[in-house]
GROMACS .gro file of C-alpha atoms in nm:
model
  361
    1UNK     CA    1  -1.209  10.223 -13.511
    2UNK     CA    2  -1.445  10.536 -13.459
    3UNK     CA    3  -1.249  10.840 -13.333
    4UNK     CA    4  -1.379  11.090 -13.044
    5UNK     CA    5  -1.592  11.373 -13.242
    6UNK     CA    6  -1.618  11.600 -12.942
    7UNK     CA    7  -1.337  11.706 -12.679
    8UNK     CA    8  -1.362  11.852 -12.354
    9UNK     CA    9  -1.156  12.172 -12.222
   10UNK     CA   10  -1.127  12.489 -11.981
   11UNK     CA   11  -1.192  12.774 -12.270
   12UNK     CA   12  -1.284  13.155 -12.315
   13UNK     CA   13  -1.610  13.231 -12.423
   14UNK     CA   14  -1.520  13.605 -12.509
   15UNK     CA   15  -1.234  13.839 -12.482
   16UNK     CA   16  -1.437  13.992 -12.201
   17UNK     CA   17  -1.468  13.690 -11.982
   18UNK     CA   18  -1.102  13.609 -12.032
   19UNK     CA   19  -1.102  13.590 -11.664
   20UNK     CA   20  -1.353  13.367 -11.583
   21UNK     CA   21  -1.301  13.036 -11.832
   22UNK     CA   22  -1.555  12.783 -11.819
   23UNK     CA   23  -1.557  12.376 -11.883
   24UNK     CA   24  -1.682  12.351 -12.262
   25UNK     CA   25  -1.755  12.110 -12.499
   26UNK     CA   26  -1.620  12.152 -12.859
   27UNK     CA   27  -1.599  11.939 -13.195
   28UNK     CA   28  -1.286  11.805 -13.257
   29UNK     CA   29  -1.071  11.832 -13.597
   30UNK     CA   30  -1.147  11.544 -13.846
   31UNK     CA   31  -0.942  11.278 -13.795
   32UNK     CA   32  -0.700  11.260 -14.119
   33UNK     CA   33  -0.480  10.975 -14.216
   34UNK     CA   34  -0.132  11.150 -14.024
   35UNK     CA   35  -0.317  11.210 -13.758
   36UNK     CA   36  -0.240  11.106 -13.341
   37UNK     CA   37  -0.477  11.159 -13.068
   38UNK     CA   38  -0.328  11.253 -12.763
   39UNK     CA   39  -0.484  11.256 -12.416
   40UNK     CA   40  -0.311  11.559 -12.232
   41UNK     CA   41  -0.165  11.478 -11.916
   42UNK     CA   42  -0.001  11.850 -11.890
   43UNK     CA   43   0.000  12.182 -12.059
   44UNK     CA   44   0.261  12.511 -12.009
   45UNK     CA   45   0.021  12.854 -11.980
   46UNK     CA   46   0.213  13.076 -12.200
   47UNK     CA   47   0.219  13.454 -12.275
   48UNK     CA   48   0.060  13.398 -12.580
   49UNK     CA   49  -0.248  13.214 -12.419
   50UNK     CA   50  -0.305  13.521 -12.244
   51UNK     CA   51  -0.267  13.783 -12.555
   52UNK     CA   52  -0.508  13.594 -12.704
   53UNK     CA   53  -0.771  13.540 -12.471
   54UNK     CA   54  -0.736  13.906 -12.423
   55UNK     CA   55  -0.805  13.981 -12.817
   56UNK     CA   56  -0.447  14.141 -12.867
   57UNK     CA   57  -0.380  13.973 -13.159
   58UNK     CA   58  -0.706  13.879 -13.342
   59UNK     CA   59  -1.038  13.785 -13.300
   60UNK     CA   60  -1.104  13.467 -13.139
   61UNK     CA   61  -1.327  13.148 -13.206
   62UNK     CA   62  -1.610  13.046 -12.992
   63UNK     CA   63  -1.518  12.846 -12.675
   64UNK     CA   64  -1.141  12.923 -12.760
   65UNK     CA   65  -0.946  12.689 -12.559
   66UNK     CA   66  -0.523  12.778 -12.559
   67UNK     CA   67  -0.269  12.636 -12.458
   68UNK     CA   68   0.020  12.498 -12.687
   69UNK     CA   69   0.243  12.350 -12.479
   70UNK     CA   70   0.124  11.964 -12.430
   71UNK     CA   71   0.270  11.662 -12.305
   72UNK     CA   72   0.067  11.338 -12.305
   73UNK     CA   73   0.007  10.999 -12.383
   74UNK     CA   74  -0.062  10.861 -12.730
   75UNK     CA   75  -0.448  10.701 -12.780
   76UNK     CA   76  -0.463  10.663 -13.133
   77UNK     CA   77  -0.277  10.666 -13.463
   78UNK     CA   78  -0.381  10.763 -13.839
   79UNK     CA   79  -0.347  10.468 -14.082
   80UNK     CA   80  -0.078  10.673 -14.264
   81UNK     CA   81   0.159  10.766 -13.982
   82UNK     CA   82   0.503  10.618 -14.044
   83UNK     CA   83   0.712  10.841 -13.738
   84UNK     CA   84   0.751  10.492 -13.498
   85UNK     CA   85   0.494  10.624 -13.223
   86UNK     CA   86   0.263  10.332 -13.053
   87UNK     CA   87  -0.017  10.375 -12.818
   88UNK     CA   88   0.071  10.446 -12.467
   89UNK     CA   89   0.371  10.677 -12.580
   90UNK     CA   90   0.481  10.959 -12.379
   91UNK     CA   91   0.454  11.292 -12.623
   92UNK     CA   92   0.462  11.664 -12.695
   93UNK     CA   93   0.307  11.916 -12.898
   94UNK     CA   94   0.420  12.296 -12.944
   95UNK     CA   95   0.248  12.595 -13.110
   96UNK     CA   96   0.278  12.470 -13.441
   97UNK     CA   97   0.031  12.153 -13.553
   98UNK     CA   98   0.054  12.160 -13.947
   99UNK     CA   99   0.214  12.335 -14.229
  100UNK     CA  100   0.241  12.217 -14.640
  101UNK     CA  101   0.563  11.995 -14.539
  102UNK     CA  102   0.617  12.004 -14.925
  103UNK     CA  103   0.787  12.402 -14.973
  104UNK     CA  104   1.174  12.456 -14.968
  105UNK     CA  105   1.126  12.600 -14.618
  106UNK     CA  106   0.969  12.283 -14.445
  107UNK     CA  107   1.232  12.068 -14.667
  108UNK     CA  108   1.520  12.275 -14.520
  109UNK     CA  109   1.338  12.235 -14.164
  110UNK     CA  110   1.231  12.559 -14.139
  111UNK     CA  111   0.873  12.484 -14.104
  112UNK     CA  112   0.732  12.779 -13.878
  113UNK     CA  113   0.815  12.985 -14.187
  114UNK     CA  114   0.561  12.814 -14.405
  115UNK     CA  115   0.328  13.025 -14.596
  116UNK     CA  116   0.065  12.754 -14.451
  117UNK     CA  117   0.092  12.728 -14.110
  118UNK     CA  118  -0.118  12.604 -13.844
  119UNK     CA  119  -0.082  12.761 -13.477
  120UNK     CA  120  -0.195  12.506 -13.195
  121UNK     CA  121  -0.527  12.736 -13.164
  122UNK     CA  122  -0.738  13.010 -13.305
  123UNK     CA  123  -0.565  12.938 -13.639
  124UNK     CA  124  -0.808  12.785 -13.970
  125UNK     CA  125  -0.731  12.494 -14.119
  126UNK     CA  126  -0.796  12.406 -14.517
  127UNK     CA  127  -1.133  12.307 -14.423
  128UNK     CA  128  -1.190  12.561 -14.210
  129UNK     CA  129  -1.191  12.429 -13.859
  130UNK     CA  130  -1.018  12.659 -13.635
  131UNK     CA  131  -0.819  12.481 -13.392
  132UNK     CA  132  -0.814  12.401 -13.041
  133UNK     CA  133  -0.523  12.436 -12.788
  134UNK     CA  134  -0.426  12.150 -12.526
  135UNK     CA  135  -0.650  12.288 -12.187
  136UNK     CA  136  -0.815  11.997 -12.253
  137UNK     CA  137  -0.916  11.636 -12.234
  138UNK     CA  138  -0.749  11.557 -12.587
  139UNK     CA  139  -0.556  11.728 -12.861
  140UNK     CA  140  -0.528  11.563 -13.241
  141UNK     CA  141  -0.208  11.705 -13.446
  142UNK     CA  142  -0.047  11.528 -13.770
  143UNK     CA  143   0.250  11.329 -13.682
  144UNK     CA  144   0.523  11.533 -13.778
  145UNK     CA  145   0.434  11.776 -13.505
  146UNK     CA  146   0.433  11.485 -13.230
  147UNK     CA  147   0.744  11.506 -13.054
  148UNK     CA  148   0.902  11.212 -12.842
  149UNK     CA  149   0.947  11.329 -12.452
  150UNK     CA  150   1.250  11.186 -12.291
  151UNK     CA  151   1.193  10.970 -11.980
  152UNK     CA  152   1.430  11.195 -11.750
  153UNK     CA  153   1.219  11.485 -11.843
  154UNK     CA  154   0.896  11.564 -11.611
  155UNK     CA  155   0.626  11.648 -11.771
  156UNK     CA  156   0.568  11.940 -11.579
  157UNK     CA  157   0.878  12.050 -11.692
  158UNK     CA  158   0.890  11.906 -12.074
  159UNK     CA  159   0.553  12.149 -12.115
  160UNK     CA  160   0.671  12.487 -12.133
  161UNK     CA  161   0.992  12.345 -12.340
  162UNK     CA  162   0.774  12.315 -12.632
  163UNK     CA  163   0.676  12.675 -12.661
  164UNK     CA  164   0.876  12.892 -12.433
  165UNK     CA  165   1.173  12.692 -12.454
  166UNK     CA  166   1.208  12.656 -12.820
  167UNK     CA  167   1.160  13.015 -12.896
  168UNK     CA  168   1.470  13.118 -12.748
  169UNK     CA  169   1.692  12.769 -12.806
  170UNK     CA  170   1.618  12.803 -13.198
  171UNK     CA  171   1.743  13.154 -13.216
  172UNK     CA  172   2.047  13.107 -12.934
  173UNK     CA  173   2.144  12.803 -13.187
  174UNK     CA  174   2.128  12.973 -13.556
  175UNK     CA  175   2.290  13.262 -13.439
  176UNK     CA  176   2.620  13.086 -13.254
  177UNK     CA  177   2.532  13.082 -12.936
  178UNK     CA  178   2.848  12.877 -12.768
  179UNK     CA  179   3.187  12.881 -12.636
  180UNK     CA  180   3.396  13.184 -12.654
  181UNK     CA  181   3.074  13.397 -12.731
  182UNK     CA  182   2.961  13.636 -12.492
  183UNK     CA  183   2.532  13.672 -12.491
  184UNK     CA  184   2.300  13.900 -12.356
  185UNK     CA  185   1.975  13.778 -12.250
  186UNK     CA  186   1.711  14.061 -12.198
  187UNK     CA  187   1.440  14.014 -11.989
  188UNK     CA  188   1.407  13.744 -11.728
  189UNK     CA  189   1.118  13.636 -11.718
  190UNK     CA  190   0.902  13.321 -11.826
  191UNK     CA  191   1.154  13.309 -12.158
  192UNK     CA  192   1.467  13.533 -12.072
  193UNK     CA  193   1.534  13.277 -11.805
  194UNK     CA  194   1.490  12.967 -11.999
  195UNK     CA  195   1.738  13.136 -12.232
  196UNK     CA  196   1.938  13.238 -11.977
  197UNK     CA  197   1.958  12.863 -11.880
  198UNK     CA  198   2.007  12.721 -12.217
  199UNK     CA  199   2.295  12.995 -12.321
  200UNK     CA  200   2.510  12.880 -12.049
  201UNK     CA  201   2.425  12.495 -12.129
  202UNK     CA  202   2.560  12.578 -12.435
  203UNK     CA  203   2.892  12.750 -12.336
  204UNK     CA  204   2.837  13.115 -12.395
  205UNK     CA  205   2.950  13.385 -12.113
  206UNK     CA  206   2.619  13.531 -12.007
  207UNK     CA  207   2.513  13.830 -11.925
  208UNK     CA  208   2.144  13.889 -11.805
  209UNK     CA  209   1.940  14.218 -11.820
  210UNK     CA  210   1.671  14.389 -11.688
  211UNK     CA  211   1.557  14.737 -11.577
  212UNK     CA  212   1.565  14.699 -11.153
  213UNK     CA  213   1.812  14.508 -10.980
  214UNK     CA  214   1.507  14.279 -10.793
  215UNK     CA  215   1.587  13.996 -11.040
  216UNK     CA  216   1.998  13.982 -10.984
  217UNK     CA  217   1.948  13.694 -10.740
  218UNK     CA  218   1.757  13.473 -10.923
  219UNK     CA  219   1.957  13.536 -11.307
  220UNK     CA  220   2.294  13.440 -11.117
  221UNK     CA  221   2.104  13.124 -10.940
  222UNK     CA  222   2.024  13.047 -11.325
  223UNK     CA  223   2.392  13.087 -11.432
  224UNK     CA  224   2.442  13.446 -11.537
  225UNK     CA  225   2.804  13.518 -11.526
  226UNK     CA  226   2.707  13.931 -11.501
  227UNK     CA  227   2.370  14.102 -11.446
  228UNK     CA  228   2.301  14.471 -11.533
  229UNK     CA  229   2.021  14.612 -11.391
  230UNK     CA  230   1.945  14.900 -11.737
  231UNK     CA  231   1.730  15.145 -11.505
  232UNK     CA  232   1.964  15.159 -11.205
  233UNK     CA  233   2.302  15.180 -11.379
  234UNK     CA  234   2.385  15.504 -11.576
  235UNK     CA  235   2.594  15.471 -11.829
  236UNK     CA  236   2.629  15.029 -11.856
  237UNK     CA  237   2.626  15.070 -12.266
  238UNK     CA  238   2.925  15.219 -12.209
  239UNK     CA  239   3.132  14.989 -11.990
  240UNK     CA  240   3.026  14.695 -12.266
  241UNK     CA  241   3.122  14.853 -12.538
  242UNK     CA  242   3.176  14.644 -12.828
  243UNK     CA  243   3.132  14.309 -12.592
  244UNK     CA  244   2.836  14.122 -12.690
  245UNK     CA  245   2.812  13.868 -13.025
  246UNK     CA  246   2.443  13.833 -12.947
  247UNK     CA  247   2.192  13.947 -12.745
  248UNK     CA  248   1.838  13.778 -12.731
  249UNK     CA  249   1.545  13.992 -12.681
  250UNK     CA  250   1.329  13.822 -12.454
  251UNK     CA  251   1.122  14.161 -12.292
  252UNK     CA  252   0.768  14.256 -12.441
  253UNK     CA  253   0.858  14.514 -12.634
  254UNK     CA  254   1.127  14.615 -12.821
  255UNK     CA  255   1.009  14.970 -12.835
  256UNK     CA  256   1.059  14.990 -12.434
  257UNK     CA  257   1.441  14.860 -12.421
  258UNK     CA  258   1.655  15.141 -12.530
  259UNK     CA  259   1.737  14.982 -12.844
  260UNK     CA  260   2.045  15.198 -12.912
  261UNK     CA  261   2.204  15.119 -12.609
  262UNK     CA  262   2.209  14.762 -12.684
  263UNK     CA  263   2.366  14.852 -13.046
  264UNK     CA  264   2.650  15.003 -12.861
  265UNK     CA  265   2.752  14.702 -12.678
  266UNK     CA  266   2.773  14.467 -12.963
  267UNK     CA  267   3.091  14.364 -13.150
  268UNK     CA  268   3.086  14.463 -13.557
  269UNK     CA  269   2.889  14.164 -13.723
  270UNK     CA  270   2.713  14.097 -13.405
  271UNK     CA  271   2.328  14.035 -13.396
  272UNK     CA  272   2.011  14.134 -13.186
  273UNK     CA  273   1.747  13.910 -13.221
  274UNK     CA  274   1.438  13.967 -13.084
  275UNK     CA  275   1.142  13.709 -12.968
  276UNK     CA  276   0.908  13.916 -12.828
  277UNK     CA  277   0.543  13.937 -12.977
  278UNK     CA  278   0.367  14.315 -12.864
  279UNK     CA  279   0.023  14.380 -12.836
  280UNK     CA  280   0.075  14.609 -13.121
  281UNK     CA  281   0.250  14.729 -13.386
  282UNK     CA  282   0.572  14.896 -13.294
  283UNK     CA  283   0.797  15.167 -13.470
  284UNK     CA  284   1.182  15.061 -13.316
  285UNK     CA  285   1.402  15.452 -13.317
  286UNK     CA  286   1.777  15.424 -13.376
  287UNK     CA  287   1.994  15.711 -13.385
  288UNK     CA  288   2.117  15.814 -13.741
  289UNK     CA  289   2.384  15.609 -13.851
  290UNK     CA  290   2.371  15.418 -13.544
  291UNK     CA  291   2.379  15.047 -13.648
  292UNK     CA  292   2.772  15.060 -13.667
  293UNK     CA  293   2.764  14.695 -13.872
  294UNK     CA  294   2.480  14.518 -13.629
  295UNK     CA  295   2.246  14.340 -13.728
  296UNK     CA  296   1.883  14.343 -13.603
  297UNK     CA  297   1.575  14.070 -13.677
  298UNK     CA  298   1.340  13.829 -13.537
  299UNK     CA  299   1.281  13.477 -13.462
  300UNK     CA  300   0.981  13.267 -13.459
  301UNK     CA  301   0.915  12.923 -13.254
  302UNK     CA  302   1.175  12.661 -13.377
  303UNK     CA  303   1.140  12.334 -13.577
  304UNK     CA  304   1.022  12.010 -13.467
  305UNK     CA  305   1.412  11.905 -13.517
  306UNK     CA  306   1.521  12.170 -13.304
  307UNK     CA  307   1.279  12.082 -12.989
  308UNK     CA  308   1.426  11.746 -13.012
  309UNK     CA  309   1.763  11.855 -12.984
  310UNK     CA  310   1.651  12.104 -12.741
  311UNK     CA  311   1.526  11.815 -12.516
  312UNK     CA  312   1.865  11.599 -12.583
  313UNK     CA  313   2.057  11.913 -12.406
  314UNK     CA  314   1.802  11.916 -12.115
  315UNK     CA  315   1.905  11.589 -12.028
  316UNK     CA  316   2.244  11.597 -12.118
  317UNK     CA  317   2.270  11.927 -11.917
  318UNK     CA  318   2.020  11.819 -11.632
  319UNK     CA  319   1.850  12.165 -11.695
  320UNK     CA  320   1.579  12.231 -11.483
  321UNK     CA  321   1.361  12.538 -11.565
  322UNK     CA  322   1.159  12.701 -11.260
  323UNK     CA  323   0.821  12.635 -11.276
  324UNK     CA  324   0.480  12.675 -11.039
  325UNK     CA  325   0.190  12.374 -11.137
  326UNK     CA  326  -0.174  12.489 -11.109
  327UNK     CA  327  -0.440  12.240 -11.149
  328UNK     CA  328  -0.635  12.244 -11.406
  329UNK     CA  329  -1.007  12.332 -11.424
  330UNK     CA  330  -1.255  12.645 -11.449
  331UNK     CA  331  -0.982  12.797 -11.122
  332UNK     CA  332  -0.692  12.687 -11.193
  333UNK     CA  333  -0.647  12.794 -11.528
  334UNK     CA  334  -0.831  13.147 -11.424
  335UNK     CA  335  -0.575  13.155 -11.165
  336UNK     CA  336  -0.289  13.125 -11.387
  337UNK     CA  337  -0.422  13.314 -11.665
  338UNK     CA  338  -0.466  13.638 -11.406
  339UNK     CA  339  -0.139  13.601 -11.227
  340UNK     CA  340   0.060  13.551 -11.552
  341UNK     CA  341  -0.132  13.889 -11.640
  342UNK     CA  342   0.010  14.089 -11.346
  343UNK     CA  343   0.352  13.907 -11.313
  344UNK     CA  344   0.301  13.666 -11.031
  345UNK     CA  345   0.511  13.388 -11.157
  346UNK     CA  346   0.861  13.273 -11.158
  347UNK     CA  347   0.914  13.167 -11.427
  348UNK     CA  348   0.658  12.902 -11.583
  349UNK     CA  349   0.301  12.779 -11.486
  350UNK     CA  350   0.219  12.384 -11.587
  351UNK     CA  351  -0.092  12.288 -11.549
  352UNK     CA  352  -0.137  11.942 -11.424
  353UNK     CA  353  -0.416  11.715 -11.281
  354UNK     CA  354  -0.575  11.649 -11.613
  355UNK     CA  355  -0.714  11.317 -11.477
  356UNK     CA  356  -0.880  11.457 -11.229
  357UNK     CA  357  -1.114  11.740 -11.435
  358UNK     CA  358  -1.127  11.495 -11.705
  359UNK     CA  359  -1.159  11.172 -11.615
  360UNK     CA  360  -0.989  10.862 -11.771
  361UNK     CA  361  -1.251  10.633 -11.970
   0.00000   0.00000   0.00000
């Protein structure tokens, strides 16, 4: 059967317009043997949509269209696929569409490690296509990357799982998250509370911070057991001395959090990981001798294993994260992209409606 050539989506036609996104008209990705075509029912607007609409990280492709967090239905299947999906399957896509599946880290399911990969958008392929996120009619990924949406799960609220949500599950999970652990989630926000969430799903004591006290309210609704507001209470490194087994960075920067203070409150052998992505590079100051047996690093995304078993605790949980839908088209995705810019959200945007701005054959 002939496959679509061209897709339809809400992009960016320059860093400068970010603001104004227009209905364009792009080639799609060849259609290889793995592949699955899947009309886009919903899509999560993520911080990284707007960092790189706004050129933070690196140039961007003409008619860039983001988004990487898709749920949709299934319209056609390589002649090679072999993962059990059918036409008229409900599915999901996250920020990573391809990598060599053949190194030691994809065999040991570590695959957003790979030397070769693919980011939903603005990221080359072998051949050189540059790909295209899901604020659009269609997306086309390799099968491996398709991931099965449970029925209990809207898709509204499946979306932002796929990006958002796996970034802090992934790390929360390889570093021990669980009962008898006490966490610190910093930062709630469009991740810090899905991580708040998913910590206390998974049986840690949580404790949730951020600089004012504005957000106490809504990080106990989400099942903080403590809140410490950094800015407003002198001296809080001190009371949790030696406390924490893990604290998540979920904030912007890791150059703005007081870094050392966090050090003090974790136990010997206890880890800070951090998620966040900056605008630029960042130079992290400790005092001398400081680290006391902590350890510090970074996670990235999580594996296509790990959003499946991410979406198995959703349900067997019955998390729901807080999200606002938008619909999608030239203002609703300009709306969400500005808003997101100055903080007007709690937590998630979804945008929805994709029937409607791009109609059904």
């Amino acid at each position: 059967m002939p496959y679509p050539e061209e897709f339809t989506g809400i992009g960016v036609l320059s860093t400068d317009s970010w603001r104004t996104p227009q209905r364009v008209t792009y080639p799609a990705k060849s259609f290889d043997p793995k592949d699955i075509d899947i009309q886009i029912d919903a899509c999560g607007v993520c911080g990284s949509d707007l960092h790189t609409v706004q050129g933070h990280w690196r140039p961007i492709r003409d008619k860039m269209v983001v988004g990487h967090e898709i749920v949709g239905t299934v319209v056609a299947i390589g002649s090679q696929c072999n993962s059990g999906f059918k036409i008229g399957d409900r599915v999901g896509v996250g920020a990573q569409v391809l990598s060599c599946l053949e190194c030691e880290r994809c065999e040991e399911g570590n695959e957003p490690y790979c030397a070769k990969f693919v980011s939903c958008y603005n990221r080359p392929y072998d051949d050189g296509y540059i790909s295209q996120g899901g604020y659009a009619s269609h997306v086309r990924v390799h099968e491996h990357f398709v991931i099965p949406i449970p029925e209990s799960i809207p898709s509204e609220l499946a979306a932002p799982l796929l990006c958002g949500g796996i970034t802090v599950y992934s790390p929360l999970r390889r570093n021990g998250c669980g009962s008898g652990k006490r966490v610190g989630i910093v930062g709630i926000g469009g991740l810090g509370h899905m991580a708040v969430l998913f910590a206390k799903a998974m049986g840690a004591e949580v404790y949730a911070f951020s600089r004012r006290v504005n957000k106490r309210e809504d990080a106990l609704k989400l099942g903080a057991d403590h809140y410490v507001a950094t800015s407003e209470t002198p001296g809080w490194e001190s009371e949790l001395k030696s406390k924490l087994d893990l604290v998540l960075v979920c904030a912007s920067s890791l150059s703005d959090i007081e870094l050392d203070k966090y050090v003090t409150s974790m136990k010997v052998g206890g880890k800070i990981i951090s998620v966040c992505v900056p605008e630029k590079h960042e130079k992290l100051s400790l005092s001398a001798f400081g680290l006391a047996g902590v350890h510090i690093s970074n996670s990235a995304l999580g594996s296509p294993a790990e959003i499946r078993e991410l979406l198995d605790l959703v349900v067997e949980k019955g998390i729901k994260i807080w999200v606002e839908t938008l619909p999608v088209g030239e203002s609703g995705v300009s709306e969400a992209l500005q808003r997101l810019d100055k903080g007007d959200v709690r937590y998630r945007f979804t945008l929805v409606d994709f029937d409607k701005e791009f109609p059904r054959a």
